[in-house]
XYZ file of C-alpha atoms in Angstrom:
684
model
C 0.093 0.031 -0.056
C 1.490 3.523 -0.770
C 0.114 6.599 0.901
C 0.755 9.935 -0.927
C 0.186 13.705 0.095
C 0.206 16.885 -0.833
C 1.275 18.811 2.238
C -2.457 20.424 3.287
C -4.334 19.745 6.232
C -7.899 18.974 5.926
C -10.504 18.915 8.701
C -12.197 21.868 10.809
C -10.836 22.763 14.397
C -13.444 23.160 17.197
C -12.453 25.228 20.270
C -13.744 23.973 23.592
C -16.353 26.577 24.390
C -15.522 28.209 27.605
C -17.577 27.342 31.364
C -19.515 30.711 31.348
C -20.653 29.927 34.718
C -17.770 28.725 36.240
C -15.809 31.853 34.632
C -18.468 34.309 36.314
C -18.493 32.540 39.524
C -14.900 32.687 39.699
C -14.608 36.457 38.506
C -16.716 37.335 41.871
C -13.939 36.005 43.995
C -10.931 37.973 45.759
C -7.694 37.447 43.897
C -6.250 40.826 42.674
C -4.719 43.612 44.817
C -2.828 46.813 43.736
C -0.454 49.036 45.770
C -2.677 51.956 44.798
C -5.771 50.123 45.611
C -4.219 49.775 49.401
C -3.786 53.697 49.931
C -7.180 54.348 48.284
C -8.763 52.196 50.764
C -7.088 53.301 53.654
C -7.725 57.037 52.852
C -11.223 56.707 52.058
C -14.374 57.874 54.352
C -16.312 55.343 56.261
C -18.904 55.602 53.419
C -16.282 55.046 50.659
C -14.717 52.270 52.413
C -18.176 50.709 52.711
C -18.811 50.716 48.691
C -15.340 49.367 48.355
C -15.544 46.590 50.741
C -18.567 45.639 48.518
C -16.382 45.659 45.669
C -13.742 43.441 47.425
C -16.634 41.054 48.363
C -17.857 41.034 45.044
C -21.313 42.922 46.218
C -20.875 45.670 44.040
C -24.076 44.689 41.970
C -25.935 44.468 45.622
C -24.559 47.720 46.416
C -25.786 49.420 43.626
C -29.284 47.843 43.926
C -29.431 49.471 47.355
C -28.520 52.797 45.880
C -31.260 52.506 43.498
C -33.962 51.102 45.814
C -32.920 54.597 47.963
C -33.054 56.942 44.947
C -36.671 55.235 44.324
C -37.789 55.769 47.855
C -36.762 59.353 47.664
C -38.338 59.979 44.533
C -41.648 58.474 45.655
C -41.870 59.912 48.968
C -42.448 64.062 46.755
C -45.446 62.351 45.328
C -46.899 61.105 48.502
C -46.381 64.394 50.263
C -47.824 66.303 47.476
C -50.855 63.874 47.424
C -51.254 64.371 51.421
C -51.326 67.894 50.869
C -53.354 68.067 48.359
C -56.468 65.732 50.264
C -55.954 67.967 53.605
C -56.726 71.168 51.118
C -59.914 69.305 49.741
C -60.816 67.879 52.781
C -61.532 71.416 54.125
C -63.857 72.037 51.027
C -65.715 69.058 52.520
C -65.826 70.163 56.366
C -67.152 73.678 54.820
C -70.268 71.685 53.910
C -70.653 70.420 57.699
C -69.654 67.248 56.807
C -66.596 65.528 58.107
C -64.078 64.128 55.590
C -64.914 60.270 56.169
C -66.502 58.091 53.154
C -69.145 56.872 55.399
C -70.282 59.956 56.983
C -69.942 61.574 53.327
C -72.367 58.675 51.820
C -74.911 59.416 54.783
C -74.823 63.303 53.864
C -75.272 62.790 50.299
C -78.055 60.048 50.657
C -79.848 62.370 53.226
C -79.605 65.346 50.492
C -80.575 62.904 47.740
C -83.845 62.033 49.338
C -84.442 66.020 50.107
C -84.261 66.557 46.563
C -86.534 63.470 45.600
C -84.124 61.046 44.650
C -83.056 57.401 45.706
C -80.197 56.949 47.684
C -77.268 55.916 45.025
C -74.525 53.192 45.445
C -71.436 55.329 44.450
C -70.592 59.067 43.799
C -70.435 58.524 40.291
C -74.242 57.360 40.144
C -74.713 60.491 42.205
C -73.064 62.639 39.617
C -75.828 61.422 36.982
C -78.661 62.954 38.480
C -80.234 65.685 36.991
C -79.809 68.289 39.830
C -79.782 71.294 37.338
C -83.662 71.202 36.789
C -84.103 71.948 40.409
C -81.257 74.868 40.666
C -81.993 78.515 39.376
C -78.671 80.162 39.759
C -79.790 83.451 38.448
C -81.998 83.633 41.714
C -79.865 82.587 44.158
C -76.435 84.126 43.209
C -75.443 84.435 46.944
C -75.771 80.978 47.983
C -72.819 80.320 46.064
C -70.949 83.041 47.025
C -71.541 81.964 50.896
C -70.301 78.472 49.901
C -67.444 79.578 48.625
C -66.767 82.095 51.680
C -67.470 79.476 54.195
C -65.073 76.881 52.213
C -62.235 79.591 52.174
C -62.921 79.882 56.206
C -62.365 76.237 56.545
C -59.645 75.643 54.467
C -57.642 78.862 56.517
C -58.462 76.958 59.748
C -57.305 73.783 58.572
C -53.557 74.920 57.480
C -50.385 75.246 59.793
C -47.689 77.238 58.826
C -44.689 75.068 59.228
C -41.563 76.445 58.211
C -38.169 75.669 60.069
C -36.485 78.727 60.199
C -33.575 77.156 62.339
C -32.498 75.465 58.890
C -31.509 79.053 57.692
C -29.470 79.431 60.608
C -27.749 76.353 59.986
C -27.734 76.985 56.385
C -25.764 80.636 57.812
C -23.557 78.799 60.022
C -22.282 76.685 56.863
C -21.482 79.183 54.354
C -19.994 81.390 56.963
C -18.043 78.495 57.760
C -14.788 76.656 56.644
C -17.309 73.778 55.166
C -16.573 72.448 51.610
C -18.602 73.843 48.573
C -19.986 70.612 46.897
C -18.764 72.647 43.296
C -15.507 72.530 44.709
C -15.425 68.687 45.126
C -17.369 68.617 41.718
C -14.565 70.458 40.029
C -11.690 68.856 41.447
C -13.284 65.750 40.388
C -13.272 66.621 37.186
C -9.906 67.908 37.181
C -8.739 64.166 38.526
C -10.515 62.564 35.718
C -8.546 64.766 33.124
C -5.377 64.045 34.807
C -6.212 60.121 34.587
C -7.013 60.491 31.050
C -3.837 62.981 30.146
C -0.940 61.425 32.361
C 1.447 63.475 29.978
C -0.261 66.862 31.215
C 1.732 69.742 32.080
C -0.216 72.204 33.709
C -3.328 72.403 35.783
C -6.571 71.964 34.042
C -7.913 74.507 36.751
C -5.311 77.492 37.493
C -3.256 76.697 34.100
C -0.183 77.007 36.376
C 2.746 74.616 35.376
C 3.005 71.346 37.635
C 4.152 67.851 36.947
C 1.387 65.239 36.193
C 2.220 63.219 39.157
C 2.389 66.444 41.673
C -1.151 67.263 40.474
C -2.801 63.819 40.491
C -1.316 63.900 44.569
C -2.422 67.171 45.126
C -5.694 66.788 43.808
C -6.253 63.360 45.757
C -5.421 65.043 48.924
C -7.666 67.850 48.724
C -10.465 65.438 47.178
C -10.143 63.564 50.341
C -10.059 67.042 52.721
C -13.118 68.366 50.916
C -15.309 64.929 50.581
C -16.683 65.184 54.472
C -17.064 68.858 54.585
C -19.156 68.592 51.124
C -21.151 66.107 53.094
C -22.122 68.449 55.695
C -22.890 70.948 53.159
C -25.169 69.027 51.142
C -26.941 68.368 54.706
C -27.408 71.862 55.685
C -28.159 72.879 51.674
C -31.118 70.079 51.460
C -32.645 71.578 55.007
C -32.311 75.041 53.908
C -34.303 73.756 50.643
C -37.102 72.018 52.072
C -37.891 74.980 54.343
C -37.767 77.071 51.368
C -40.152 75.003 49.644
C -42.570 74.809 52.770
C -41.942 78.958 52.478
C -43.010 78.921 48.991
C -46.228 76.457 49.476
C -47.519 78.901 52.209
C -46.845 81.908 49.981
C -48.744 80.249 46.988
C -51.744 78.862 49.527
C -52.431 82.467 50.555
C -52.250 83.751 47.248
C -54.866 81.312 45.668
C -57.080 82.218 48.630
C -56.635 85.835 47.730
C -57.879 85.014 44.131
C -60.775 83.156 45.121
C -61.740 85.682 47.577
C -61.736 88.534 45.090
C -63.927 86.088 42.723
C -66.517 86.255 45.376
C -65.806 90.105 46.089
C -63.624 90.162 48.885
C -60.414 91.794 49.074
C -57.689 90.471 50.818
C -54.137 91.907 51.524
C -51.450 91.126 49.082
C -48.568 88.474 50.109
C -44.774 89.393 49.428
C -42.652 86.794 47.769
C -40.299 86.378 51.128
C -39.313 82.708 49.560
C -37.623 84.247 46.024
C -34.640 85.772 47.984
C -34.347 82.661 50.320
C -34.051 80.333 47.136
C -31.927 82.858 45.295
C -29.335 83.136 48.713
C -29.107 79.235 48.639
C -28.526 79.613 44.588
C -25.884 81.882 45.108
C -24.351 80.423 48.397
C -24.920 83.210 50.746
C -26.594 84.045 54.103
C -30.191 84.116 54.334
C -31.805 87.074 56.520
C -33.321 84.937 59.138
C -34.950 87.642 61.102
C -36.605 88.857 57.749
C -37.640 85.510 57.181
C -39.138 84.786 60.806
C -40.849 88.145 60.936
C -42.669 87.132 57.278
C -43.771 83.903 58.747
C -45.071 85.152 61.745
C -47.004 87.952 59.774
C -48.659 85.069 57.869
C -50.758 84.189 61.137
C -52.242 87.737 61.188
C -52.753 87.470 57.602
C -54.762 84.289 58.257
C -56.816 86.253 61.254
C -57.306 89.138 59.388
C -58.541 86.810 56.251
C -60.976 85.072 58.025
C -62.239 88.320 59.679
C -63.148 89.743 56.072
C -64.372 86.700 54.868
C -66.997 85.908 57.647
C -68.383 89.634 57.603
C -68.972 89.608 54.188
C -70.642 86.011 54.582
C -74.207 85.770 52.776
C -77.282 84.905 54.684
C -78.269 81.453 54.287
C -80.751 80.566 51.584
C -84.309 79.359 52.990
C -84.834 75.862 53.167
C -86.144 74.515 50.148
C -85.849 71.971 47.171
C -83.438 74.087 45.383
C -81.597 75.061 48.251
C -80.864 71.635 49.166
C -80.104 70.904 45.662
C -77.454 73.466 45.667
C -76.251 72.138 48.884
C -75.854 68.631 47.342
C -74.184 69.762 43.955
C -71.456 71.674 46.201
C -71.208 68.467 48.655
C -70.806 66.423 45.634
C -68.142 68.441 44.021
C -66.085 68.433 47.297
C -66.528 64.760 48.031
C -65.597 63.638 44.437
C -62.592 65.899 44.445
C -61.599 64.622 47.923
C -62.304 60.996 47.280
C -60.155 61.087 44.124
C -57.460 62.917 45.570
C -57.826 60.438 48.489
C -57.297 57.130 46.301
C -54.214 58.907 44.461
C -52.769 59.331 48.321
C -53.526 55.897 48.973
C -51.724 54.750 45.721
C -48.830 56.843 46.392
C -48.399 55.988 50.260
C -48.887 52.382 49.161
C -45.815 52.893 46.824
C -43.555 54.686 49.259
C -44.177 52.086 51.664
C -43.195 49.079 49.691
C -40.454 50.704 48.134
C -39.036 51.862 52.047
C -40.126 48.393 53.122
C -37.870 46.687 50.207
C -35.163 49.047 50.906
C -34.929 48.720 54.528
C -35.051 45.068 54.254
C -32.338 45.117 51.616
C -30.279 47.537 53.836
C -30.681 45.344 56.818
C -29.869 42.101 55.260
C -26.706 43.581 53.738
C -25.612 45.200 56.728
C -26.287 41.507 58.328
C -24.113 39.985 55.894
C -21.628 42.878 56.009
C -21.455 42.452 59.816
C -21.126 38.535 59.306
C -18.292 38.784 56.901
C -16.482 41.319 59.576
C -16.824 39.233 62.253
C -15.469 36.175 60.268
C -12.296 38.119 58.952
C -11.586 39.898 61.701
C -9.982 37.292 63.878
C -7.857 36.675 60.719
C -6.808 40.130 60.247
C -5.857 40.378 63.918
C -3.348 36.977 63.173
C -2.044 38.087 60.292
C -1.283 41.491 61.397
C 0.558 40.159 64.456
C 2.639 38.028 62.353
C 3.866 41.325 59.993
C 4.274 43.037 63.695
C 5.133 40.615 66.293
C 6.796 43.566 68.592
C 3.595 46.019 68.263
C 3.435 45.857 71.962
C 0.154 47.728 73.366
C -1.325 47.654 69.718
C -3.649 44.980 68.929
C -6.987 43.848 68.056
C -6.835 44.796 64.578
C -10.239 44.470 63.414
C -12.900 45.907 60.399
C -16.306 47.569 61.897
C -19.417 48.588 60.983
C -19.861 52.105 61.645
C -23.560 53.539 61.274
C -26.176 52.103 58.537
C -23.667 52.683 55.913
C -20.169 52.850 56.679
C -17.249 50.762 58.022
C -13.781 51.948 59.312
C -10.315 49.845 60.285
C -10.052 49.783 64.323
C -7.281 49.166 66.662
C -6.660 48.890 70.271
C -3.965 51.368 70.935
C -2.751 51.390 74.323
C -6.203 50.777 75.968
C -8.378 52.377 73.731
C -10.467 51.563 70.392
C -9.105 53.835 67.723
C -10.534 54.337 64.624
C -10.043 55.448 61.786
C -6.199 54.367 62.227
C -4.608 57.673 60.562
C -4.202 59.135 64.357
C -2.185 56.370 65.769
C -0.572 54.247 62.842
C 1.930 54.813 60.201
C 1.748 54.567 56.742
C 3.569 51.405 56.918
C 1.240 49.955 59.479
C -2.043 50.933 57.660
C -0.840 49.200 54.477
C -0.133 46.329 56.446
C -4.204 46.481 57.826
C -5.125 46.578 54.475
C -2.998 43.973 53.024
C -4.153 41.467 55.657
C -7.743 42.401 55.461
C -7.252 41.298 51.503
C -5.329 38.277 52.302
C -8.127 37.220 54.999
C -10.829 37.828 52.881
C -9.589 35.604 50.094
C -8.462 32.569 52.365
C -11.809 32.940 53.931
C -14.370 33.447 50.875
C -12.839 32.154 47.657
C -14.426 28.669 47.064
C -13.021 28.324 43.497
C -9.893 30.594 43.193
C -6.862 29.600 45.247
C -4.897 32.252 43.061
C -3.782 35.724 44.539
C -2.008 38.563 42.410
C -0.146 40.996 44.323
C 0.979 44.126 42.491
C 3.562 46.111 43.821
C 2.020 46.258 47.529
C 5.398 47.003 49.822
C 6.177 50.313 48.804
C 5.892 52.037 51.947
C 7.419 49.096 54.417
C 10.640 48.948 55.593
C 13.072 46.125 55.070
C 12.015 44.221 57.953
C 8.563 44.399 57.199
C 9.260 43.319 53.551
C 10.996 40.379 54.851
C 7.866 39.335 57.042
C 5.484 39.752 54.602
C 7.527 37.336 52.186
C 7.719 34.983 54.933
C 3.978 35.023 55.524
C 3.064 34.662 51.563
C 5.545 31.622 51.607
C 4.582 29.734 54.871
C 0.862 30.991 54.863
C -0.197 30.600 51.309
C 2.159 27.573 50.624
C -0.938 25.946 48.749
C -2.022 28.950 46.712
C -0.850 29.922 43.281
C 0.799 33.545 43.968
C 1.956 36.198 41.223
C 3.701 38.698 43.041
C 4.868 41.757 41.171
C 7.307 44.521 42.487
C 9.551 47.096 41.694
C 11.939 46.412 45.072
C 14.645 44.622 44.418
C 15.406 43.538 48.254
C 11.877 42.447 48.453
C 12.222 40.288 44.973
C 15.523 38.906 45.910
C 14.377 38.009 49.792
C 11.507 36.014 48.317
C 13.254 34.232 45.659
C 15.941 33.356 47.976
C 13.661 31.640 50.696
C 11.690 29.492 48.153
C 12.176 26.620 45.597
C 10.230 25.877 42.664
C 8.943 29.772 41.908
C 9.453 31.071 38.578
C 11.119 34.343 38.630
C 11.093 36.996 36.101
C 12.531 40.520 35.582
C 10.669 42.631 33.496
C 13.346 44.811 31.158
C 10.923 46.540 28.825
C 7.762 46.933 26.759
C 6.838 47.603 23.044
C 3.559 48.032 21.900
C 4.426 45.155 19.053
C 5.769 43.061 21.204
C 4.368 43.332 24.261
C 6.637 42.933 27.840
C 10.287 41.500 27.285
C 11.176 39.304 30.134
C 14.150 37.569 31.390
C 13.868 34.504 33.753
C 16.035 33.765 36.997
C 16.167 30.461 37.281
C 18.064 30.098 40.332
C 16.524 30.516 43.477
C 19.765 32.639 44.510
C 22.358 34.665 43.435
C 24.733 31.779 43.898
C 22.907 29.233 41.734
C 22.517 32.284 39.115
C 26.368 32.914 39.364
C 26.508 28.828 38.585
C 24.761 29.505 35.566
C 26.570 32.328 34.261
C 30.048 30.216 34.660
C 28.509 27.467 32.851
C 27.633 29.779 30.179
C 31.273 30.862 29.981
C 30.675 34.764 31.393
C 33.466 34.316 33.940
C 33.398 37.808 34.750
C 29.134 37.817 35.149
C 29.466 34.778 37.310
C 31.748 36.525 39.852
C 30.242 39.447 40.270
C 27.208 37.585 40.886
C 28.887 35.518 43.408
C 30.163 38.631 44.838
C 26.358 39.772 45.389
C 25.509 36.440 46.704
C 27.892 36.408 48.988
C 26.724 39.891 50.558
C 23.353 38.529 50.542
C 24.036 35.945 52.630
C 25.876 37.527 55.115
C 23.394 40.600 55.487
C 20.668 37.955 55.974
C 22.555 36.194 59.079
C 23.425 39.604 60.840
C 19.869 40.513 60.172
C 18.699 37.200 61.761
C 20.812 37.077 64.320
C 21.169 40.740 65.364
C 25.062 41.159 64.572
C 26.017 44.430 66.441
C 27.414 46.353 63.518
C 28.900 50.046 63.977
C 26.426 52.881 63.059
C 25.912 53.866 59.758
C 23.636 56.876 58.501
C 21.245 56.635 55.505
C 21.942 54.420 52.639
C 25.615 53.641 53.797
C 23.747 51.336 56.004
C 22.985 49.123 52.973
C 26.845 49.339 51.477
C 28.685 47.541 53.695
C 31.783 45.550 52.799
C 32.292 41.687 53.004
C 35.027 42.052 55.601
C 33.073 44.342 57.582
C 29.943 41.935 57.814
C 32.283 39.057 58.349
C 34.418 40.659 61.174
C 30.426 41.446 63.120
C 29.709 38.074 62.833
C 33.071 36.995 64.505
C 32.302 39.069 67.392
C 29.007 38.093 67.799
C 29.994 34.210 68.064
C 33.061 35.047 70.191
C 30.812 36.990 72.530
C 28.097 34.269 72.652
C 28.757 31.185 75.129
C 27.508 28.991 72.828
C 29.392 30.325 69.898
C 32.997 30.294 70.808
C 33.396 26.412 69.964
C 31.628 27.029 66.720
C 33.402 29.952 65.518
C 36.730 28.048 66.089
C 35.109 25.432 63.841
C 34.443 27.447 60.942
C 37.094 29.990 61.397
C 39.050 28.453 58.432
C 35.694 28.909 56.117
C 35.345 32.674 57.197
C 39.046 32.941 56.485
C 38.875 31.479 53.149
C 35.977 33.470 52.048
C 37.494 36.768 53.268
C 40.193 35.863 50.824
C 38.317 34.558 47.753
C 36.249 38.120 48.223
C 40.047 39.924 47.630
C 41.600 37.731 45.694
C 38.663 36.422 43.196
C 35.542 38.604 43.741
C 37.037 41.727 44.427
C 39.924 41.494 41.429
C 37.160 41.066 38.903
C 34.771 43.635 40.095
C 37.436 46.007 40.244
C 38.486 45.440 36.311
C 41.981 43.936 37.194
C 44.520 43.072 34.390
C 44.635 39.338 35.533
C 41.130 38.049 36.071
C 40.149 34.740 37.933
C 40.053 31.482 36.527
C 36.882 29.451 35.983
C 38.642 27.078 38.806
C 38.813 30.216 41.183
C 35.311 31.286 40.575
C 33.712 27.480 40.828
C 35.902 27.121 44.164
C 34.781 30.141 45.540
C 31.033 29.513 44.547
C 31.066 25.884 46.101
C 32.662 27.299 49.385
C 29.607 30.229 49.438
C 27.294 27.648 48.716
C 28.250 25.406 51.732
C 28.485 28.073 54.084
C 24.798 29.226 53.165
C 23.593 25.603 53.472
C 25.426 25.435 56.995
C 22.745 27.720 58.087
C 19.663 25.851 57.201
C 17.806 23.124 58.349
C 17.726 19.890 55.930
C 14.562 18.993 57.552
C 12.155 21.820 57.421
C 14.646 24.236 55.018
C 14.255 27.468 57.131
C 16.933 29.258 58.848
C 18.238 27.955 62.260
C 17.472 31.332 63.541
C 13.724 32.578 64.292
C 12.264 35.710 65.565
C 10.722 34.080 68.694
C 14.046 31.720 69.560
C 17.028 30.296 68.152
C 15.867 27.332 66.463
C 14.789 26.514 63.373
C 10.854 26.132 62.263
C 10.474 22.634 62.891
C 13.010 22.958 65.706
C 15.324 20.397 64.788
C 18.505 22.578 64.293
C 19.361 24.781 67.176
C 21.919 27.431 67.285
C 24.587 27.399 66.998
C 24.492 24.913 63.825
C 25.969 21.819 64.093
C 29.039 21.512 61.850
C 29.438 17.872 61.621
C 26.067 16.990 61.084
C 26.160 19.349 57.964
């Protein structure tokens, strides 16, 4: 059999369809933490922390639903209040007919008047409206009957109206605008400027004042100013809302009396004109200036006198009652029928508006209550883990402890800590930036560990910027020991943190980002060895003797620095960055002094003195010669021998069972306790 082919491939490729359900579920889990997210979270107000926590917990959609429900409730409140005011107004017209505004009493009065006019009682107001009342009424012969009813209705309406204007709200407003509160318009302008800076990172001048400034400085200044104004803006908005409500009540009082004046004029009664005090108040609020509270209070007081005067004028010109007759009964019947119909329609509208508002209010309160209960249960679950992880990062805090996240009010959360016997929240007053960042990091880790159901996967992007060297090392230890069963992606600009974590773990992939281009994306260089010594061996195998020697020197320095830090070797004081740039000989001498002064270390020092001298000689003859570009560089064999001695010396301080150093902050043994200090040279 012979098989031939022309090299072309046939068939079709059917890619596996993604599991949309699994992707959606996994996307709700906590897995990404950026350094800027930490700073944003710590600096937010308690209300903003609440919203941020909703997003961290994957409850952003629920929080948006709660906000929409709150907005719907507010929008339904105004129609309800307007409907209630309308019913109150129309009820006064029913009272003017000497009938209580209640459906049974209105039905009884209509039935009585219908029988007086020769009609049968009807089932509904609509049925009464179909009766032929016009045949019983001759308006031309009884003009005063209608006029008297109008006057009586106006008097009843005036009697039923209360003057309810909160002039204290204007005083609060004046205190706000005269004080140092944040105008919301300032926040709006700065927020717009912040968005402009984010959209134009290369901007070289301020979008508000056009002054030249770097984008970074502008962004920092805007963020700081926004945070400062935010709390003040909330107080400003509250006082503005109170003043607006009082101004609306004042305007409503004016409109009611203007309407009464117009109706009275139609029946021949001239009432005094009403001044427009609300216009000046609303203008002051709109222009962010103080309100003349004395003038407004005097105007409100004058309304009572105006009402009394209107009652007197309307009562003095009231018409004589019409004689009892069928025609008069028909007129009374018609007036009551009109008033009852308007009152009934308005009551039905009010009932619907109340039910809509009450339902929206009940749904909102239930949603907010359940959300608050869930958030509280979440905080209770994670607070213990937050405190434990914080203790790992800061074991020497002394009187600082019980770090937790607590609810604050109906819609607020805040970070809290016990500080020398007092509960402190927020943390800004007692903790440094590094400590606050620690709290945010352990909060993220605690939430991921507690609530992630699908993803044992974390990405930490540049989260150690404000950490000192000690805390960076502890964070590395925490990630390695507490999350050893998780997939971790750790991104950092800090080389010390990078090298420290890389040295402490085996099996991790380590890459350095060399650059980035639009066409090719990021350019990476893999660090295959776990330590600089491993990397030096790789360079040596590749024939790069000089690079290998330089890397070996750095590896020896790292080993000695780690020893000096872990064993708390006393070294001469150095100011600033000079403390990081110590010579190998200085580090070795410090280690010798520590071992010589320790009762357990003298014998050990004697056993490794030859090794220390060899390392010191290697640093001078092999590593320094290459580092200083000497004429005769070291050979491959010399560098290899030096690397082997450094590697053996490094291994001397590591437990073969648990692969941890023989010193710990809480004692002088390795993690598993099998290897004490000083190391057993013979066992090694």
